[in-house]
mmCIF file with all atom_site columns, N, CA and C in Angstrom:
data_model
loop_
_atom_site.group_PDB
_atom_site.id
_atom_site.type_symbol
_atom_site.label_atom_id
_atom_site.label_alt_id
_atom_site.label_comp_id
_atom_site.label_asym_id
_atom_site.label_entity_id
_atom_site.label_seq_id
_atom_site.pdbx_PDB_ins_code
_atom_site.Cartn_x
_atom_site.Cartn_y
_atom_site.Cartn_z
_atom_site.occupancy
_atom_site.B_iso_or_equiv
_atom_site.pdbx_formal_charge
_atom_site.auth_seq_id
_atom_site.auth_comp_id
_atom_site.auth_asym_id
_atom_site.auth_atom_id
_atom_site.pdbx_PDB_model_num
ATOM 1   N N  . MET P 1 1  ? 126.174 93.427  125.911 1.00 0.00 ? 119 MET P N  1
ATOM 2   C CA . MET P 1 1  ? 126.938 93.798  124.733 1.00 0.00 ? 119 MET P CA 1
ATOM 3   C C  . MET P 1 1  ? 126.480 95.170  124.266 1.00 0.00 ? 119 MET P C  1
ATOM 4   N N  . HIS P 1 2  ? 127.444 96.039  124.006 1.00 0.00 ? 120 HIS P N  1
ATOM 5   C CA . HIS P 1 2  ? 127.161 97.407  123.595 1.00 0.00 ? 120 HIS P CA 1
ATOM 6   C C  . HIS P 1 2  ? 127.506 97.578  122.117 1.00 0.00 ? 120 HIS P C  1
ATOM 7   N N  . ASN P 1 3  ? 126.546 98.053  121.345 1.00 0.00 ? 121 ASN P N  1
ATOM 8   C CA . ASN P 1 3  ? 126.778 98.346  119.931 1.00 0.00 ? 121 ASN P CA 1
ATOM 9   C C  . ASN P 1 3  ? 126.887 99.847  119.763 1.00 0.00 ? 121 ASN P C  1
ATOM 10  N N  . GLU P 1 4  ? 127.903 100.273 119.068 1.00 0.00 ? 122 GLU P N  1
ATOM 11  C CA . GLU P 1 4  ? 128.089 101.694 118.806 1.00 0.00 ? 122 GLU P CA 1
ATOM 12  C C  . GLU P 1 4  ? 127.854 101.938 117.323 1.00 0.00 ? 122 GLU P C  1
ATOM 13  N N  . THR P 1 5  ? 127.001 102.897 117.049 1.00 0.00 ? 123 THR P N  1
ATOM 14  C CA . THR P 1 5  ? 126.668 103.194 115.660 1.00 0.00 ? 123 THR P CA 1
ATOM 15  C C  . THR P 1 5  ? 127.193 104.563 115.286 1.00 0.00 ? 123 THR P C  1
ATOM 16  N N  . HIS P 1 6  ? 127.887 104.628 114.185 1.00 0.00 ? 124 HIS P N  1
ATOM 17  C CA . HIS P 1 6  ? 128.369 105.902 113.657 1.00 0.00 ? 124 HIS P CA 1
ATOM 18  C C  . HIS P 1 6  ? 127.702 106.091 112.296 1.00 0.00 ? 124 HIS P C  1
ATOM 19  N N  . GLU P 1 7  ? 126.524 106.647 112.299 1.00 0.00 ? 125 GLU P N  1
ATOM 20  C CA . GLU P 1 7  ? 125.777 106.839 111.060 1.00 0.00 ? 125 GLU P CA 1
ATOM 21  C C  . GLU P 1 7  ? 125.887 108.280 110.567 1.00 0.00 ? 125 GLU P C  1
ATOM 22  N N  . SER P 1 8  ? 126.531 108.496 109.497 1.00 0.00 ? 126 SER P N  1
ATOM 23  C CA . SER P 1 8  ? 126.489 109.709 108.701 1.00 0.00 ? 126 SER P CA 1
ATOM 24  C C  . SER P 1 8  ? 126.984 111.003 109.332 1.00 0.00 ? 126 SER P C  1
ATOM 25  N N  . ASP P 1 9  ? 127.132 111.096 110.664 1.00 0.00 ? 127 ASP P N  1
ATOM 26  C CA . ASP P 1 9  ? 127.533 112.362 111.253 1.00 0.00 ? 127 ASP P CA 1
ATOM 27  C C  . ASP P 1 9  ? 128.994 112.693 111.003 1.00 0.00 ? 127 ASP P C  1
ATOM 28  N N  . ASN P 1 10 ? 129.857 111.701 110.981 1.00 0.00 ? 128 ASN P N  1
ATOM 29  C CA . ASN P 1 10 ? 131.290 111.919 110.787 1.00 0.00 ? 128 ASN P CA 1
ATOM 30  C C  . ASN P 1 10 ? 131.775 111.177 109.543 1.00 0.00 ? 128 ASN P C  1
ATOM 31  N N  . LEU P 1 11 ? 131.108 111.394 108.445 1.00 0.00 ? 129 LEU P N  1
ATOM 32  C CA . LEU P 1 11 ? 131.447 110.699 107.213 1.00 0.00 ? 129 LEU P CA 1
ATOM 33  C C  . LEU P 1 11 ? 132.064 111.641 106.195 1.00 0.00 ? 129 LEU P C  1
ATOM 34  N N  . HIS P 1 12 ? 132.875 111.055 105.350 1.00 0.00 ? 130 HIS P N  1
ATOM 35  C CA . HIS P 1 12 ? 133.397 111.766 104.186 1.00 0.00 ? 130 HIS P CA 1
ATOM 36  C C  . HIS P 1 12 ? 132.848 111.029 102.970 1.00 0.00 ? 130 HIS P C  1
ATOM 37  N N  . ILE P 1 13 ? 132.211 111.755 102.088 1.00 0.00 ? 131 ILE P N  1
ATOM 38  C CA . ILE P 1 13 ? 131.630 111.173 100.878 1.00 0.00 ? 131 ILE P CA 1
ATOM 39  C C  . ILE P 1 13 ? 132.413 111.683 99.683  1.00 0.00 ? 131 ILE P C  1
ATOM 40  N N  . ASP P 1 14 ? 132.875 110.753 98.865  1.00 0.00 ? 132 ASP P N  1
ATOM 41  C CA . ASP P 1 14 ? 133.635 111.114 97.675  1.00 0.00 ? 132 ASP P CA 1
ATOM 42  C C  . ASP P 1 14 ? 132.926 110.557 96.449  1.00 0.00 ? 132 ASP P C  1
ATOM 43  N N  . ILE P 1 15 ? 132.730 111.402 95.457  1.00 0.00 ? 133 ILE P N  1
ATOM 44  C CA . ILE P 1 15 ? 132.133 110.981 94.186  1.00 0.00 ? 133 ILE P CA 1
ATOM 45  C C  . ILE P 1 15 ? 133.203 111.101 93.111  1.00 0.00 ? 133 ILE P C  1
ATOM 46  N N  . ASP P 1 16 ? 133.531 109.990 92.472  1.00 0.00 ? 134 ASP P N  1
ATOM 47  C CA . ASP P 1 16 ? 134.494 109.995 91.378  1.00 0.00 ? 134 ASP P CA 1
ATOM 48  C C  . ASP P 1 16 ? 133.735 110.360 90.100  1.00 0.00 ? 134 ASP P C  1
ATOM 49  N N  . HIS P 1 17 ? 133.850 111.613 89.714  1.00 0.00 ? 135 HIS P N  1
ATOM 50  C CA . HIS P 1 17 ? 133.099 112.092 88.549  1.00 0.00 ? 135 HIS P CA 1
ATOM 51  C C  . HIS P 1 17 ? 133.601 111.491 87.240  1.00 0.00 ? 135 HIS P C  1
ATOM 52  N N  . GLY P 1 18 ? 134.799 110.904 87.264  1.00 0.00 ? 136 GLY P N  1
ATOM 53  C CA . GLY P 1 18 ? 135.307 110.201 86.092  1.00 0.00 ? 136 GLY P CA 1
ATOM 54  C C  . GLY P 1 18 ? 134.618 108.860 85.887  1.00 0.00 ? 136 GLY P C  1
ATOM 55  N N  . LEU P 1 19 ? 134.103 108.284 86.972  1.00 0.00 ? 137 LEU P N  1
ATOM 56  C CA . LEU P 1 19 ? 133.394 107.008 86.892  1.00 0.00 ? 137 LEU P CA 1
ATOM 57  C C  . LEU P 1 19 ? 131.881 107.169 86.763  1.00 0.00 ? 137 LEU P C  1
ATOM 58  N N  . CYS P 1 20 ? 131.347 108.225 87.342  1.00 0.00 ? 138 CYS P N  1
ATOM 59  C CA . CYS P 1 20 ? 129.889 108.422 87.399  1.00 0.00 ? 138 CYS P CA 1
ATOM 60  C C  . CYS P 1 20 ? 129.284 108.405 85.994  1.00 0.00 ? 138 CYS P C  1
ATOM 61  N N  . ILE P 1 21 ? 128.203 107.628 85.855  1.00 0.00 ? 139 ILE P N  1
ATOM 62  C CA . ILE P 1 21 ? 127.500 107.545 84.573  1.00 0.00 ? 139 ILE P CA 1
ATOM 63  C C  . ILE P 1 21 ? 126.121 108.203 84.638  1.00 0.00 ? 139 ILE P C  1
ATOM 64  N N  . GLY P 1 22 ? 125.785 108.777 85.797  1.00 0.00 ? 140 GLY P N  1
ATOM 65  C CA . GLY P 1 22 ? 124.514 109.483 85.929  1.00 0.00 ? 140 GLY P CA 1
ATOM 66  C C  . GLY P 1 22 ? 123.314 108.572 86.070  1.00 0.00 ? 140 GLY P C  1
ATOM 67  N N  . ALA P 1 23 ? 123.505 107.382 86.647  1.00 0.00 ? 141 ALA P N  1
ATOM 68  C CA . ALA P 1 23 ? 122.390 106.446 86.815  1.00 0.00 ? 141 ALA P CA 1
ATOM 69  C C  . ALA P 1 23 ? 121.343 106.975 87.794  1.00 0.00 ? 141 ALA P C  1
ATOM 70  N N  . GLY P 1 24 ? 121.762 107.796 88.755  1.00 0.00 ? 142 GLY P N  1
ATOM 71  C CA . GLY P 1 24 ? 120.820 108.409 89.687  1.00 0.00 ? 142 GLY P CA 1
ATOM 72  C C  . GLY P 1 24 ? 120.397 107.546 90.856  1.00 0.00 ? 142 GLY P C  1
ATOM 73  N N  . GLN P 1 25 ? 121.003 106.382 91.013  1.00 0.00 ? 143 GLN P N  1
ATOM 74  C CA . GLN P 1 25 ? 120.617 105.494 92.115  1.00 0.00 ? 143 GLN P CA 1
ATOM 75  C C  . GLN P 1 25 ? 120.914 106.130 93.474  1.00 0.00 ? 143 GLN P C  1
ATOM 76  N N  . CYS P 1 26 ? 121.976 106.919 93.560  1.00 0.00 ? 144 CYS P N  1
ATOM 77  C CA . CYS P 1 26 ? 122.311 107.585 94.821  1.00 0.00 ? 144 CYS P CA 1
ATOM 78  C C  . CYS P 1 26 ? 121.227 108.587 95.211  1.00 0.00 ? 144 CYS P C  1
ATOM 79  N N  . ALA P 1 27 ? 120.763 109.360 94.241  1.00 0.00 ? 145 ALA P N  1
ATOM 80  C CA . ALA P 1 27 ? 119.722 110.353 94.511  1.00 0.00 ? 145 ALA P CA 1
ATOM 81  C C  . ALA P 1 27 ? 118.399 109.691 94.876  1.00 0.00 ? 145 ALA P C  1
ATOM 82  N N  . LEU P 1 28 ? 118.146 108.516 94.342  1.00 0.00 ? 146 LEU P N  1
ATOM 83  C CA . LEU P 1 28 ? 116.940 107.779 94.714  1.00 0.00 ? 146 LEU P CA 1
ATOM 84  C C  . LEU P 1 28 ? 117.045 107.203 96.125  1.00 0.00 ? 146 LEU P C  1
ATOM 85  N N  . ALA P 1 29 ? 118.239 106.716 96.480  1.00 0.00 ? 147 ALA P N  1
ATOM 86  C CA . ALA P 1 29 ? 118.430 106.084 97.792  1.00 0.00 ? 147 ALA P CA 1
ATOM 87  C C  . ALA P 1 29 ? 118.530 107.107 98.917  1.00 0.00 ? 147 ALA P C  1
ATOM 88  N N  . ALA P 1 30 ? 119.185 108.232 98.671  1.00 0.00 ? 148 ALA P N  1
ATOM 89  C CA . ALA P 1 30 ? 119.393 109.247 99.712  1.00 0.00 ? 148 ALA P CA 1
ATOM 90  C C  . ALA P 1 30 ? 119.179 110.648 99.121  1.00 0.00 ? 148 ALA P C  1
ATOM 91  N N  . PRO P 1 31 ? 117.930 111.003 98.814  1.00 0.00 ? 149 PRO P N  1
ATOM 92  C CA . PRO P 1 31 ? 117.662 112.282 98.159  1.00 0.00 ? 149 PRO P CA 1
ATOM 93  C C  . PRO P 1 31 ? 117.954 113.513 99.014  1.00 0.00 ? 149 PRO P C  1
ATOM 94  N N  . SER P 1 32 ? 118.138 113.337 100.318 1.00 0.00 ? 150 SER P N  1
ATOM 95  C CA . SER P 1 32 ? 118.475 114.494 101.153 1.00 0.00 ? 150 SER P CA 1
ATOM 96  C C  . SER P 1 32 ? 119.977 114.788 101.120 1.00 0.00 ? 150 SER P C  1
ATOM 97  N N  . VAL P 1 33 ? 120.758 113.918 100.466 1.00 0.00 ? 151 VAL P N  1
ATOM 98  C CA . VAL P 1 33 ? 122.210 114.089 100.393 1.00 0.00 ? 151 VAL P CA 1
ATOM 99  C C  . VAL P 1 33 ? 122.686 114.247 98.950  1.00 0.00 ? 151 VAL P C  1
ATOM 100 N N  . PHE P 1 34 ? 122.153 113.423 98.048  1.00 0.00 ? 152 PHE P N  1
ATOM 101 C CA . PHE P 1 34 ? 122.613 113.408 96.651  1.00 0.00 ? 152 PHE P CA 1
ATOM 102 C C  . PHE P 1 34 ? 121.575 114.016 95.719  1.00 0.00 ? 152 PHE P C  1
ATOM 103 N N  . THR P 1 35 ? 122.068 114.624 94.667  1.00 0.00 ? 153 THR P N  1
ATOM 104 C CA . THR P 1 35 ? 121.222 115.097 93.578  1.00 0.00 ? 153 THR P CA 1
ATOM 105 C C  . THR P 1 35 ? 122.006 114.897 92.293  1.00 0.00 ? 153 THR P C  1
ATOM 106 N N  . GLN P 1 36 ? 121.447 115.333 91.194  1.00 0.00 ? 154 GLN P N  1
ATOM 107 C CA . GLN P 1 36 ? 122.154 115.250 89.919  1.00 0.00 ? 154 GLN P CA 1
ATOM 108 C C  . GLN P 1 36 ? 122.336 116.660 89.378  1.00 0.00 ? 154 GLN P C  1
ATOM 109 N N  . ASP P 1 37 ? 123.519 116.917 88.821  1.00 0.00 ? 155 ASP P N  1
ATOM 110 C CA . ASP P 1 37 ? 123.803 118.246 88.280  1.00 0.00 ? 155 ASP P CA 1
ATOM 111 C C  . ASP P 1 37 ? 123.095 118.427 86.932  1.00 0.00 ? 155 ASP P C  1
ATOM 112 N N  . ASP P 1 38 ? 123.337 119.549 86.302  1.00 0.00 ? 156 ASP P N  1
ATOM 113 C CA . ASP P 1 38 ? 122.667 119.859 85.033  1.00 0.00 ? 156 ASP P CA 1
ATOM 114 C C  . ASP P 1 38 ? 122.985 118.864 83.929  1.00 0.00 ? 156 ASP P C  1
ATOM 115 N N  . ASP P 1 39 ? 124.107 118.161 84.053  1.00 0.00 ? 157 ASP P N  1
ATOM 116 C CA . ASP P 1 39 ? 124.485 117.157 83.064  1.00 0.00 ? 157 ASP P CA 1
ATOM 117 C C  . ASP P 1 39 ? 124.017 115.762 83.450  1.00 0.00 ? 157 ASP P C  1
ATOM 118 N N  . GLY P 1 40 ? 123.352 115.636 84.606  1.00 0.00 ? 158 GLY P N  1
ATOM 119 C CA . GLY P 1 40 ? 122.818 114.348 85.040  1.00 0.00 ? 158 GLY P CA 1
ATOM 120 C C  . GLY P 1 40 ? 123.747 113.537 85.928  1.00 0.00 ? 158 GLY P C  1
ATOM 121 N N  . PHE P 1 41 ? 124.892 114.105 86.298  1.00 0.00 ? 159 PHE P N  1
ATOM 122 C CA . PHE P 1 41 ? 125.853 113.369 87.123  1.00 0.00 ? 159 PHE P CA 1
ATOM 123 C C  . PHE P 1 41 ? 125.635 113.648 88.604  1.00 0.00 ? 159 PHE P C  1
ATOM 124 N N  . SER P 1 42 ? 126.031 112.694 89.413  1.00 0.00 ? 160 SER P N  1
ATOM 125 C CA . SER P 1 42 ? 125.836 112.776 90.853  1.00 0.00 ? 160 SER P CA 1
ATOM 126 C C  . SER P 1 42 ? 126.624 113.924 91.472  1.00 0.00 ? 160 SER P C  1
ATOM 127 N N  . THR P 1 43 ? 125.990 114.572 92.423  1.00 0.00 ? 161 THR P N  1
ATOM 128 C CA . THR P 1 43 ? 126.642 115.620 93.199  1.00 0.00 ? 161 THR P CA 1
ATOM 129 C C  . THR P 1 43 ? 126.001 115.670 94.576  1.00 0.00 ? 161 THR P C  1
ATOM 130 N N  . LEU P 1 44 ? 126.717 116.225 95.531  1.00 0.00 ? 162 LEU P N  1
ATOM 131 C CA . LEU P 1 44 ? 126.197 116.359 96.886  1.00 0.00 ? 162 LEU P CA 1
ATOM 132 C C  . LEU P 1 44 ? 125.427 117.662 97.016  1.00 0.00 ? 162 LEU P C  1
ATOM 133 N N  . LEU P 1 45 ? 124.358 117.626 97.776  1.00 0.00 ? 163 LEU P N  1
ATOM 134 C CA . LEU P 1 45 ? 123.634 118.847 98.053  1.00 0.00 ? 163 LEU P CA 1
ATOM 135 C C  . LEU P 1 45 ? 124.471 119.731 98.974  1.00 0.00 ? 163 LEU P C  1
ATOM 136 N N  . PRO P 1 46 ? 124.415 121.038 98.815  1.00 0.00 ? 164 PRO P N  1
ATOM 137 C CA . PRO P 1 46 ? 125.194 121.939 99.673  1.00 0.00 ? 164 PRO P CA 1
ATOM 138 C C  . PRO P 1 46 ? 124.887 121.684 101.150 1.00 0.00 ? 164 PRO P C  1
ATOM 139 N N  . GLY P 1 47 ? 125.937 121.615 101.951 1.00 0.00 ? 165 GLY P N  1
ATOM 140 C CA . GLY P 1 47 ? 125.790 121.387 103.377 1.00 0.00 ? 165 GLY P CA 1
ATOM 141 C C  . GLY P 1 47 ? 125.628 119.933 103.761 1.00 0.00 ? 165 GLY P C  1
ATOM 142 N N  . ARG P 1 48 ? 125.642 119.027 102.795 1.00 0.00 ? 166 ARG P N  1
ATOM 143 C CA . ARG P 1 48 ? 125.450 117.601 103.068 1.00 0.00 ? 166 ARG P CA 1
ATOM 144 C C  . ARG P 1 48 ? 126.720 116.791 102.812 1.00 0.00 ? 166 ARG P C  1
ATOM 145 N N  . GLU P 1 49 ? 127.855 117.455 102.791 1.00 0.00 ? 167 GLU P N  1
ATOM 146 C CA . GLU P 1 49 ? 129.122 116.797 102.482 1.00 0.00 ? 167 GLU P CA 1
ATOM 147 C C  . GLU P 1 49 ? 129.474 115.686 103.474 1.00 0.00 ? 167 GLU P C  1
ATOM 148 N N  . ASN P 1 50 ? 128.920 115.754 104.691 1.00 0.00 ? 168 ASN P N  1
ATOM 149 C CA . ASN P 1 50 ? 129.197 114.717 105.693 1.00 0.00 ? 168 ASN P CA 1
ATOM 150 C C  . ASN P 1 50 ? 128.026 113.752 105.829 1.00 0.00 ? 168 ASN P C  1
ATOM 151 N N  . GLY P 1 51 ? 127.102 113.791 104.909 1.00 0.00 ? 169 GLY P N  1
ATOM 152 C CA . GLY P 1 51 ? 125.967 112.882 104.930 1.00 0.00 ? 169 GLY P CA 1
ATOM 153 C C  . GLY P 1 51 ? 124.733 113.442 105.582 1.00 0.00 ? 169 GLY P C  1
ATOM 154 N N  . GLY P 1 52 ? 124.863 114.522 106.306 1.00 0.00 ? 170 GLY P N  1
ATOM 155 C CA . GLY P 1 52 ? 123.711 115.187 106.899 1.00 0.00 ? 170 GLY P CA 1
ATOM 156 C C  . GLY P 1 52 ? 122.880 114.328 107.834 1.00 0.00 ? 170 GLY P C  1
ATOM 157 N N  . GLY P 1 53 ? 123.474 113.289 108.389 1.00 0.00 ? 171 GLY P N  1
ATOM 158 C CA . GLY P 1 53 ? 122.737 112.425 109.304 1.00 0.00 ? 171 GLY P CA 1
ATOM 159 C C  . GLY P 1 53 ? 121.821 111.425 108.630 1.00 0.00 ? 171 GLY P C  1
ATOM 160 N N  . ASP P 1 54 ? 121.867 111.330 107.316 1.00 0.00 ? 172 ASP P N  1
ATOM 161 C CA . ASP P 1 54 ? 120.988 110.412 106.592 1.00 0.00 ? 172 ASP P CA 1
ATOM 162 C C  . ASP P 1 54 ? 121.518 108.977 106.691 1.00 0.00 ? 172 ASP P C  1
ATOM 163 N N  . PRO P 1 55 ? 120.740 108.070 107.273 1.00 0.00 ? 173 PRO P N  1
ATOM 164 C CA . PRO P 1 55 ? 121.201 106.683 107.427 1.00 0.00 ? 173 PRO P CA 1
ATOM 165 C C  . PRO P 1 55 ? 121.305 105.922 106.101 1.00 0.00 ? 173 PRO P C  1
ATOM 166 N N  . MET P 1 56 ? 120.820 106.495 105.013 1.00 0.00 ? 174 MET P N  1
ATOM 167 C CA . MET P 1 56 ? 120.840 105.820 103.713 1.00 0.00 ? 174 MET P CA 1
ATOM 168 C C  . MET P 1 56 ? 122.078 106.141 102.871 1.00 0.00 ? 174 MET P C  1
ATOM 169 N N  . VAL P 1 57 ? 123.005 106.926 103.413 1.00 0.00 ? 175 VAL P N  1
ATOM 170 C CA . VAL P 1 57 ? 124.194 107.322 102.643 1.00 0.00 ? 175 VAL P CA 1
ATOM 171 C C  . VAL P 1 57 ? 124.993 106.108 102.185 1.00 0.00 ? 175 VAL P C  1
ATOM 172 N N  . ARG P 1 58 ? 125.242 105.174 103.079 1.00 0.00 ? 176 ARG P N  1
ATOM 173 C CA . ARG P 1 58 ? 126.016 103.981 102.699 1.00 0.00 ? 176 ARG P CA 1
ATOM 174 C C  . ARG P 1 58 ? 125.253 103.128 101.681 1.00 0.00 ? 176 ARG P C  1
ATOM 175 N N  . GLU P 1 59 ? 123.958 103.054 101.824 1.00 0.00 ? 177 GLU P N  1
ATOM 176 C CA . GLU P 1 59 ? 123.154 102.304 100.851 1.00 0.00 ? 177 GLU P CA 1
ATOM 177 C C  . GLU P 1 59 ? 123.218 102.973 99.481  1.00 0.00 ? 177 GLU P C  1
ATOM 178 N N  . ALA P 1 60 ? 123.228 104.294 99.468  1.00 0.00 ? 178 ALA P N  1
ATOM 179 C CA . ALA P 1 60 ? 123.340 105.026 98.206  1.00 0.00 ? 178 ALA P CA 1
ATOM 180 C C  . ALA P 1 60 ? 124.663 104.698 97.518  1.00 0.00 ? 178 ALA P C  1
ATOM 181 N N  . ALA P 1 61 ? 125.736 104.619 98.291  1.00 0.00 ? 179 ALA P N  1
ATOM 182 C CA . ALA P 1 61 ? 127.036 104.260 97.722  1.00 0.00 ? 179 ALA P CA 1
ATOM 183 C C  . ALA P 1 61 ? 127.002 102.841 97.175  1.00 0.00 ? 179 ALA P C  1
ATOM 184 N N  . ARG P 1 62 ? 126.385 101.918 97.908  1.00 0.00 ? 180 ARG P N  1
ATOM 185 C CA . ARG P 1 62 ? 126.285 100.532 97.434  1.00 0.00 ? 180 ARG P CA 1
ATOM 186 C C  . ARG P 1 62 ? 125.418 100.413 96.184  1.00 0.00 ? 180 ARG P C  1
ATOM 187 N N  . ALA P 1 63 ? 124.452 101.304 96.050  1.00 0.00 ? 181 ALA P N  1
ATOM 188 C CA . ALA P 1 63 ? 123.528 101.239 94.912  1.00 0.00 ? 181 ALA P CA 1
ATOM 189 C C  . ALA P 1 63 ? 124.153 101.731 93.607  1.00 0.00 ? 181 ALA P C  1
ATOM 190 N N  . CYS P 1 64 ? 125.270 102.439 93.700  1.00 0.00 ? 182 CYS P N  1
ATOM 191 C CA . CYS P 1 64 ? 125.907 102.964 92.492  1.00 0.00 ? 182 CYS P CA 1
ATOM 192 C C  . CYS P 1 64 ? 126.398 101.806 91.621  1.00 0.00 ? 182 CYS P C  1
ATOM 193 N N  . PRO P 1 65 ? 125.915 101.724 90.376  1.00 0.00 ? 183 PRO P N  1
ATOM 194 C CA . PRO P 1 65 ? 126.280 100.589 89.520  1.00 0.00 ? 183 PRO P CA 1
ATOM 195 C C  . PRO P 1 65 ? 127.745 100.570 89.080  1.00 0.00 ? 183 PRO P C  1
ATOM 196 N N  . VAL P 1 66 ? 128.447 101.707 89.208  1.00 0.00 ? 184 VAL P N  1
ATOM 197 C CA . VAL P 1 66 ? 129.855 101.752 88.798  1.00 0.00 ? 184 VAL P CA 1
ATOM 198 C C  . VAL P 1 66 ? 130.787 102.048 89.977  1.00 0.00 ? 184 VAL P C  1
ATOM 199 N N  . SER P 1 67 ? 130.265 101.978 91.193  1.00 0.00 ? 185 SER P N  1
ATOM 200 C CA . SER P 1 67 ? 131.042 102.208 92.426  1.00 0.00 ? 185 SER P CA 1
ATOM 201 C C  . SER P 1 67 ? 131.785 103.555 92.400  1.00 0.00 ? 185 SER P C  1
ATOM 202 N N  . ALA P 1 68 ? 131.102 104.584 91.958  1.00 0.00 ? 186 ALA P N  1
ATOM 203 C CA . ALA P 1 68 ? 131.700 105.916 91.881  1.00 0.00 ? 186 ALA P CA 1
ATOM 204 C C  . ALA P 1 68 ? 131.681 106.648 93.224  1.00 0.00 ? 186 ALA P C  1
ATOM 205 N N  . ILE P 1 69 ? 130.951 106.117 94.210  1.00 0.00 ? 187 ILE P N  1
ATOM 206 C CA . ILE P 1 69 ? 130.807 106.785 95.504  1.00 0.00 ? 187 ILE P CA 1
ATOM 207 C C  . ILE P 1 69 ? 131.496 105.974 96.578  1.00 0.00 ? 187 ILE P C  1
ATOM 208 N N  . THR P 1 70 ? 132.345 106.638 97.355  1.00 0.00 ? 188 THR P N  1
ATOM 209 C CA . THR P 1 70 ? 132.951 105.995 98.515  1.00 0.00 ? 188 THR P CA 1
ATOM 210 C C  . THR P 1 70 ? 132.565 106.800 99.750  1.00 0.00 ? 188 THR P C  1
ATOM 211 N N  . VAL P 1 71 ? 132.319 106.073 100.827 1.00 0.00 ? 189 VAL P N  1
ATOM 212 C CA . VAL P 1 71 ? 131.956 106.684 102.101 1.00 0.00 ? 189 VAL P CA 1
ATOM 213 C C  . VAL P 1 71 ? 132.952 106.179 103.128 1.00 0.00 ? 189 VAL P C  1
ATOM 214 N N  . SER P 1 72 ? 133.561 107.098 103.855 1.00 0.00 ? 190 SER P N  1
ATOM 215 C CA . SER P 1 72 ? 134.533 106.702 104.881 1.00 0.00 ? 190 SER P CA 1
ATOM 216 C C  . SER P 1 72 ? 134.290 107.512 106.152 1.00 0.00 ? 190 SER P C  1
ATOM 217 N N  . GLU P 1 73 ? 134.717 106.939 107.270 1.00 0.00 ? 191 GLU P N  1
ATOM 218 C CA . GLU P 1 73 ? 134.631 107.604 108.570 1.00 0.00 ? 191 GLU P CA 1
ATOM 219 C C  . GLU P 1 73 ? 135.706 108.680 108.632 1.00 0.00 ? 191 GLU P C  1
ATOM 220 N N  . THR P 1 74 ? 135.373 109.836 109.189 1.00 0.00 ? 192 THR P N  1
ATOM 221 C CA . THR P 1 74 ? 136.360 110.895 109.342 1.00 0.00 ? 192 THR P CA 1
ATOM 222 C C  . THR P 1 74 ? 136.930 110.934 110.742 1.00 0.00 ? 192 THR P C  1
ATOM 223 N N  . GLY P 1 75 ? 136.337 110.203 111.673 1.00 0.00 ? 193 GLY P N  1
ATOM 224 C CA . GLY P 1 75 ? 136.765 110.251 113.065 1.00 0.00 ? 193 GLY P CA 1
ATOM 225 C C  . GLY P 1 75 ? 136.021 111.340 113.795 1.00 0.00 ? 193 GLY P C  1
ATOM 226 N N  . SER P 1 76 ? 136.228 111.406 115.082 1.00 0.00 ? 194 SER P N  1
ATOM 227 C CA . SER P 1 76 ? 135.500 112.397 115.889 1.00 0.00 ? 194 SER P CA 1
ATOM 228 C C  . SER P 1 76 ? 136.328 113.618 116.163 1.00 0.00 ? 194 SER P C  1
#
């Protein structure tokens, strides 16, 4: 049996800034991808829009208490 893993290389990360409450769970789970802006809301680090290969991107989305982050496959 062959398992194929598509971790973070071909991902699209969307942050709904209307939902974000600035809890910071994303930045704690995946600090190489997420940070908080000057107002405390979630934002992506420059150059990390596709997850930057971080295997914790999906966990960061799950950790968001208001589900403001969605992660989807972009295809190859």
